[in-house]
PDB file of C-alpha atoms in Angstrom:
ATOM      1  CA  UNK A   1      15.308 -44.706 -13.276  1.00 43.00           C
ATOM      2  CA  UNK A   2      11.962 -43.216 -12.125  1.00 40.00           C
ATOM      3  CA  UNK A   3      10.312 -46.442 -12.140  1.00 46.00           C
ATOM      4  CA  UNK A   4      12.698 -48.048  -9.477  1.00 55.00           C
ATOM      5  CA  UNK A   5      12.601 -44.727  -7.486  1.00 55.00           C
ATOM      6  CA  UNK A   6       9.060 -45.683  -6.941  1.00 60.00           C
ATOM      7  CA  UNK A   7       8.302 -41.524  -8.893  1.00 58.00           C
ATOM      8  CA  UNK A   8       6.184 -41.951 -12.058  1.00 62.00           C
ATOM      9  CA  UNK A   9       7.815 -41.488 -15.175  1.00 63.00           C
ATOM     10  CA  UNK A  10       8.586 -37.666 -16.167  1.00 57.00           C
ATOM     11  CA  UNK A  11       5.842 -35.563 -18.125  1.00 59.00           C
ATOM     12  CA  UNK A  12       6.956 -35.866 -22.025  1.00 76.00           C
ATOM     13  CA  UNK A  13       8.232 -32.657 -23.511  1.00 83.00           C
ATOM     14  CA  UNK A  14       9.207 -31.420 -26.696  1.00 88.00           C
ATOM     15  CA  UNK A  15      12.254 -29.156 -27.455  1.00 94.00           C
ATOM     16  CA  UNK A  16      11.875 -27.068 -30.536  1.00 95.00           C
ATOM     17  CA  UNK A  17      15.404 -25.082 -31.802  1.00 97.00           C
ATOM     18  CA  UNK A  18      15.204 -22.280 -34.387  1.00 97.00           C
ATOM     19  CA  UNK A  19      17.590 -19.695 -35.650  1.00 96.00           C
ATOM     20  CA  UNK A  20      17.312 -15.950 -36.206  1.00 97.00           C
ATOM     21  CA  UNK A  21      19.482 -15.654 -38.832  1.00 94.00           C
ATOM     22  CA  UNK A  22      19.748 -11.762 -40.487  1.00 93.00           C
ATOM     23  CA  UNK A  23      21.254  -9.628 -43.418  1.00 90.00           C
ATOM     24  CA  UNK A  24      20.660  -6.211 -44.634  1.00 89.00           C
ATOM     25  CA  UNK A  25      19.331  -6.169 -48.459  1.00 88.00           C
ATOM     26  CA  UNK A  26      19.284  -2.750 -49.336  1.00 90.00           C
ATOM     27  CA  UNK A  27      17.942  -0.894 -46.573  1.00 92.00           C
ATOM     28  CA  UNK A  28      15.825  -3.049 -44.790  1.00 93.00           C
ATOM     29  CA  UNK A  29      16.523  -5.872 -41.864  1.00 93.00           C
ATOM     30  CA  UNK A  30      15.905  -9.381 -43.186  1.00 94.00           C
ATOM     31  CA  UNK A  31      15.182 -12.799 -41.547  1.00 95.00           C
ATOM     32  CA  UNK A  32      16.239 -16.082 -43.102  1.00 94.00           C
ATOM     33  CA  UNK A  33      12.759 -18.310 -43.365  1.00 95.00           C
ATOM     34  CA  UNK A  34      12.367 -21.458 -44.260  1.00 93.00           C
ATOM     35  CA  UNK A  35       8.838 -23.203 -45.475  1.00 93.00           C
ATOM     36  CA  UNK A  36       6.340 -24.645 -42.628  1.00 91.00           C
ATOM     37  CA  UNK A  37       6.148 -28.181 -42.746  1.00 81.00           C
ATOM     38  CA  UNK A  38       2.140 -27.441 -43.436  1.00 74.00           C
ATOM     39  CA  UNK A  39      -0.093 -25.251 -44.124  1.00 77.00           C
ATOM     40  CA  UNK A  40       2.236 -23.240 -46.822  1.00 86.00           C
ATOM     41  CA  UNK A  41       3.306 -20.633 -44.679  1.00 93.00           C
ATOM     42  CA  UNK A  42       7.146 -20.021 -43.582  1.00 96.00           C
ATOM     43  CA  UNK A  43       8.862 -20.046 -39.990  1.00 96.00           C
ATOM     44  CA  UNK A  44      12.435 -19.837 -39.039  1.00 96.00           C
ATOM     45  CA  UNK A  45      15.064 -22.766 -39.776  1.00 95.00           C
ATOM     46  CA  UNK A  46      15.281 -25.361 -37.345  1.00 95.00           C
ATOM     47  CA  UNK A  47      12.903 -28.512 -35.710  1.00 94.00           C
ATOM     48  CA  UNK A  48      12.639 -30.515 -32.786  1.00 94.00           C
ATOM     49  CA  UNK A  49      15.477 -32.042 -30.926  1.00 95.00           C
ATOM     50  CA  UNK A  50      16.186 -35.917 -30.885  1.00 94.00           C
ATOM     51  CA  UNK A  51      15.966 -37.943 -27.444  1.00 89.00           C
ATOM     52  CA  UNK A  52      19.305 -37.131 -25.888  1.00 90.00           C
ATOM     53  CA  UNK A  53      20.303 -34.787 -28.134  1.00 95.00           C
ATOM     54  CA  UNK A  54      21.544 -31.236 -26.478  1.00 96.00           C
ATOM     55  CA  UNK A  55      19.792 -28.413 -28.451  1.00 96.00           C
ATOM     56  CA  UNK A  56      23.368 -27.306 -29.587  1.00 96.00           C
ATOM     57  CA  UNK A  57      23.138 -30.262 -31.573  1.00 96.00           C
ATOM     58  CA  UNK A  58      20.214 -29.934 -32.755  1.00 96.00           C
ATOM     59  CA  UNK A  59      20.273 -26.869 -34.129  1.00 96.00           C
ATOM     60  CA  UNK A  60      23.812 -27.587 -36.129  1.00 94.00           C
ATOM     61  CA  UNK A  61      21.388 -30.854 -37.883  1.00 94.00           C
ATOM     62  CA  UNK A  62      18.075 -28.807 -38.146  1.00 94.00           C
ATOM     63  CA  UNK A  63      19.637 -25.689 -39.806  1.00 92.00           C
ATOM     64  CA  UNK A  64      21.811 -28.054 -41.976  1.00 89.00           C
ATOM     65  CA  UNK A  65      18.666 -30.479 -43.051  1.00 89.00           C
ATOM     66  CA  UNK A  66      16.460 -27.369 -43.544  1.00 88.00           C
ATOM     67  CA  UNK A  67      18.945 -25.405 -45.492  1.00 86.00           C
ATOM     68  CA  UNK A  68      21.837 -27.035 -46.858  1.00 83.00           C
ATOM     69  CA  UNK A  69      23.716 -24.565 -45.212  1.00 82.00           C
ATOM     70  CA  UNK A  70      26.172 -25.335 -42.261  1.00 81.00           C
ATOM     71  CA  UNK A  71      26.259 -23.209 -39.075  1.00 87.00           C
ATOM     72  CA  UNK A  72      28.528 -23.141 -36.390  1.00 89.00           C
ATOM     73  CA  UNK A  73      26.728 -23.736 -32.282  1.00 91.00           C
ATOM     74  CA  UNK A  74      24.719 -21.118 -31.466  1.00 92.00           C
ATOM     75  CA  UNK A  75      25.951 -18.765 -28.167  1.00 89.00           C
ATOM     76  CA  UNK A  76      23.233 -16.921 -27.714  1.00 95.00           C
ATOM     77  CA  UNK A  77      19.232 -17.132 -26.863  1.00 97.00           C
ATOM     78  CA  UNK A  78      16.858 -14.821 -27.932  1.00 98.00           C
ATOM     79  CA  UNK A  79      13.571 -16.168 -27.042  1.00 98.00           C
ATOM     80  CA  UNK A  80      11.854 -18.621 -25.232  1.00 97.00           C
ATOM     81  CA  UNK A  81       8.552 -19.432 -25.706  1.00 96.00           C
ATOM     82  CA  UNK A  82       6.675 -21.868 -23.829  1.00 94.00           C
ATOM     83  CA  UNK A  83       3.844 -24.074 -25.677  1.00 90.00           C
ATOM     84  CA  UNK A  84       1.072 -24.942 -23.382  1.00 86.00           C
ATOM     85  CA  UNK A  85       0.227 -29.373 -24.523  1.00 82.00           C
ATOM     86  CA  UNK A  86      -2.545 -28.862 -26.678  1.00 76.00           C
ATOM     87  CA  UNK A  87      -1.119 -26.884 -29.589  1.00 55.00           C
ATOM     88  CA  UNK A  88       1.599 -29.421 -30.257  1.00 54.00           C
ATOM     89  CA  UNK A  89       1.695 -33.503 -29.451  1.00 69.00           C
ATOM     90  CA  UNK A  90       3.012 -32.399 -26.384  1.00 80.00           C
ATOM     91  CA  UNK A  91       3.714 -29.693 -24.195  1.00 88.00           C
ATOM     92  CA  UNK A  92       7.162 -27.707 -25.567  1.00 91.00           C
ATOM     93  CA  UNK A  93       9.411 -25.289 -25.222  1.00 94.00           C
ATOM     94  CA  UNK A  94      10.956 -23.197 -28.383  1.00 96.00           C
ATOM     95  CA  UNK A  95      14.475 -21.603 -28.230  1.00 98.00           C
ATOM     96  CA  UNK A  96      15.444 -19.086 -30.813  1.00 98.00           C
ATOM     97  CA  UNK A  97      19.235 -19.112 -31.070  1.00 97.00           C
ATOM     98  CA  UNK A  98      20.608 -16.128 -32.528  1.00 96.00           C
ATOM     99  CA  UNK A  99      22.408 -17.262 -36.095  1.00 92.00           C
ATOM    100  CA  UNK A 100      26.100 -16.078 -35.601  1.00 79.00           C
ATOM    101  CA  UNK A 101      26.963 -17.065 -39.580  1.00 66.00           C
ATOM    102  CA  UNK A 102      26.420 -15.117 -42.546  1.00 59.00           C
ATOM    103  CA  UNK A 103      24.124 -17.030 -44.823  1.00 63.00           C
ATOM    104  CA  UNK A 104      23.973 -16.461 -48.778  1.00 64.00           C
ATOM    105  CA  UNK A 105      21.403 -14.639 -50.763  1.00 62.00           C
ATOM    106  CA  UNK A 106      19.774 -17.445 -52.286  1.00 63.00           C
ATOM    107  CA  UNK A 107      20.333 -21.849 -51.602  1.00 61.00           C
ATOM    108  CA  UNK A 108      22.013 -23.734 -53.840  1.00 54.00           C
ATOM    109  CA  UNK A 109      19.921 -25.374 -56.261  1.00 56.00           C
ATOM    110  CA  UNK A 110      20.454 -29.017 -54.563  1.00 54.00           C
ATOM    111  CA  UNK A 111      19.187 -27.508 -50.860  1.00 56.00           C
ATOM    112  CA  UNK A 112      15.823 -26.990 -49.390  1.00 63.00           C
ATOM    113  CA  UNK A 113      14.468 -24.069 -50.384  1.00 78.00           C
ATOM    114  CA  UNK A 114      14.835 -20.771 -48.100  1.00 87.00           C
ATOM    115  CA  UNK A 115      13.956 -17.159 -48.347  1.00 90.00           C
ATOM    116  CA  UNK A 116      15.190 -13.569 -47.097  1.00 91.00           C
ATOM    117  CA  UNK A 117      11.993 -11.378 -45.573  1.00 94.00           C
ATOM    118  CA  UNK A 118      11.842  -8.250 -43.951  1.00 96.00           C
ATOM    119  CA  UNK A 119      10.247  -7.973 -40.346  1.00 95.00           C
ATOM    120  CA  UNK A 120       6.791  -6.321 -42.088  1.00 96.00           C
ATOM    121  CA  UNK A 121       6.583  -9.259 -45.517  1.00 97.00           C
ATOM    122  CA  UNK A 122       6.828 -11.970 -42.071  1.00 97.00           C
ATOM    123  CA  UNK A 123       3.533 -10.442 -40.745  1.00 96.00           C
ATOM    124  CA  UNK A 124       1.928 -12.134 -44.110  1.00 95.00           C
ATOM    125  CA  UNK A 125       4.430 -15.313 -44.448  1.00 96.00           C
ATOM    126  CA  UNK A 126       4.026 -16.557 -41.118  1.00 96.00           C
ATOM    127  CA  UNK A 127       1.088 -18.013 -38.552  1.00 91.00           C
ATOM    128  CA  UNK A 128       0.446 -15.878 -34.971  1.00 86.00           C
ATOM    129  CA  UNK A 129       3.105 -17.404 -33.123  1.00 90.00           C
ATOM    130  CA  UNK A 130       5.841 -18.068 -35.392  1.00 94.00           C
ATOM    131  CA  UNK A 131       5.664 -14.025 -36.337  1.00 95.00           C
ATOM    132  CA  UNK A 132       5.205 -13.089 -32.883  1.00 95.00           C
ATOM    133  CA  UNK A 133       8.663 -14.980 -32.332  1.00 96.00           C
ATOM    134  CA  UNK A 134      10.403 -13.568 -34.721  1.00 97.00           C
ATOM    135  CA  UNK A 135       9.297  -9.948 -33.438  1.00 97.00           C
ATOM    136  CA  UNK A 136      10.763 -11.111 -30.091  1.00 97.00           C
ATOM    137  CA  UNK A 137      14.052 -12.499 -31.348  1.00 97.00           C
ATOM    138  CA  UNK A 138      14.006  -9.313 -33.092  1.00 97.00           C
ATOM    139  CA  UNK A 139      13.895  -7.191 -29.848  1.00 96.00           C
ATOM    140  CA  UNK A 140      15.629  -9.832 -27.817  1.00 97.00           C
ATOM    141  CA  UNK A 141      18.698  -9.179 -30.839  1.00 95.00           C
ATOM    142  CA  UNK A 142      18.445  -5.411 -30.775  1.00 95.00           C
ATOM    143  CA  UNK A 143      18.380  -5.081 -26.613  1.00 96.00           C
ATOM    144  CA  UNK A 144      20.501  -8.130 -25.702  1.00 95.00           C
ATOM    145  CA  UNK A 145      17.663  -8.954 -23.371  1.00 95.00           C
ATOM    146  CA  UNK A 146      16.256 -12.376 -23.901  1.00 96.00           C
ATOM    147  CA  UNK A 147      12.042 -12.843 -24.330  1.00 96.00           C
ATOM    148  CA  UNK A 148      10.167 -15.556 -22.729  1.00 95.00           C
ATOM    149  CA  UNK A 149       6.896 -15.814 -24.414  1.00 95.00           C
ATOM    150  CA  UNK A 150       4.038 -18.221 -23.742  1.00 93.00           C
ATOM    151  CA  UNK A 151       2.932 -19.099 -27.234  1.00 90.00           C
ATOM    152  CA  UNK A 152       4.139 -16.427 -28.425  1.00 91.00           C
ATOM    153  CA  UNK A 153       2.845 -13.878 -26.208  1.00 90.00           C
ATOM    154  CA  UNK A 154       5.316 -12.023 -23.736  1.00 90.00           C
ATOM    155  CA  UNK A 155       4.342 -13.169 -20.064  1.00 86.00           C
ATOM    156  CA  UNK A 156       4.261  -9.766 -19.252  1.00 80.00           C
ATOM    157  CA  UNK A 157       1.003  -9.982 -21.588  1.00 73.00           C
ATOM    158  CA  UNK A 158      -0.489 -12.553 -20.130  1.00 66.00           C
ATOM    159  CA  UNK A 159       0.258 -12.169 -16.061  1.00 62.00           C
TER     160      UNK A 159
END
């Protein structure tokens, strides 16, 4: 459609989707993780979206494929974070959804694995910006006010 518009084609972009998914154990807060596809550190569930594929969607098939488990559409945002081309193939844009379902303790044997963490054990399980998002989905959950983060980093950072 571009093409015979005479415009050039549209800059490729990557969608990433991602759920912040908690549950009190004991006292403390914790956020469902799932492991990084390298580097052996963990992240929340979730992956990119599929050409054509609304973020709804993907999110259902990421959270499902990543944990065995099966959540409803998310409603809500927390956070999103803008990542500059570079850092990924492409230039992308992460959306945290917050996860509306309530999750078991442990997967089924048959699943990928997953694991409950508190906000401080993330600061050690996951890279810069993947903890840095979780800290904002965490505020973004507690204050109902969504963060938009540029690799992690709150704008209001950066500006």
């Amino acid at each position: 459609m571009y093409f015979e518009l005479g415009r050039p084609e549209p800059p490729r972009r990557r969608t990433g989707v991602a759920g912040f998914f908690t549950r009190r154990i004991g006292d403390e807060l914790n956020v469902l993780l799932t492991p990084a596809t390298t580097g052996g550190s963990w992240q929340l569930p979730g992956g990119d979206t599929e050409s054509d594929e609304f973020m709804h969607e993907a999110y259902v098939r990421e959270i499902t494929e990543k944990t065995g488990l099966s959540p409803t559409p998310p409603e809500e945002i927390l956070v999103v974070d803008h990542v500059p081309r570079g850092v990924t193939e492409a230039e992308g844009l992460d959306v945290v959804f917050k996860g509306a379902d309530v999750i078991p303790y442990s997967p089924h044997p048959a699943t990928t694995a997953y694991r409950w963490a508190t906000l401080k054990e993330t600061d050690a399980l996951c890279l810069g910006p993947e903890r840095d998002r979780i800290h904002s989905a965490h505020a973004a959950w507690l204050t109902g006010r969504t963060a938009y983060l540029i690799w992690g980093e709150p704008v209001t950072k950066i500006w």
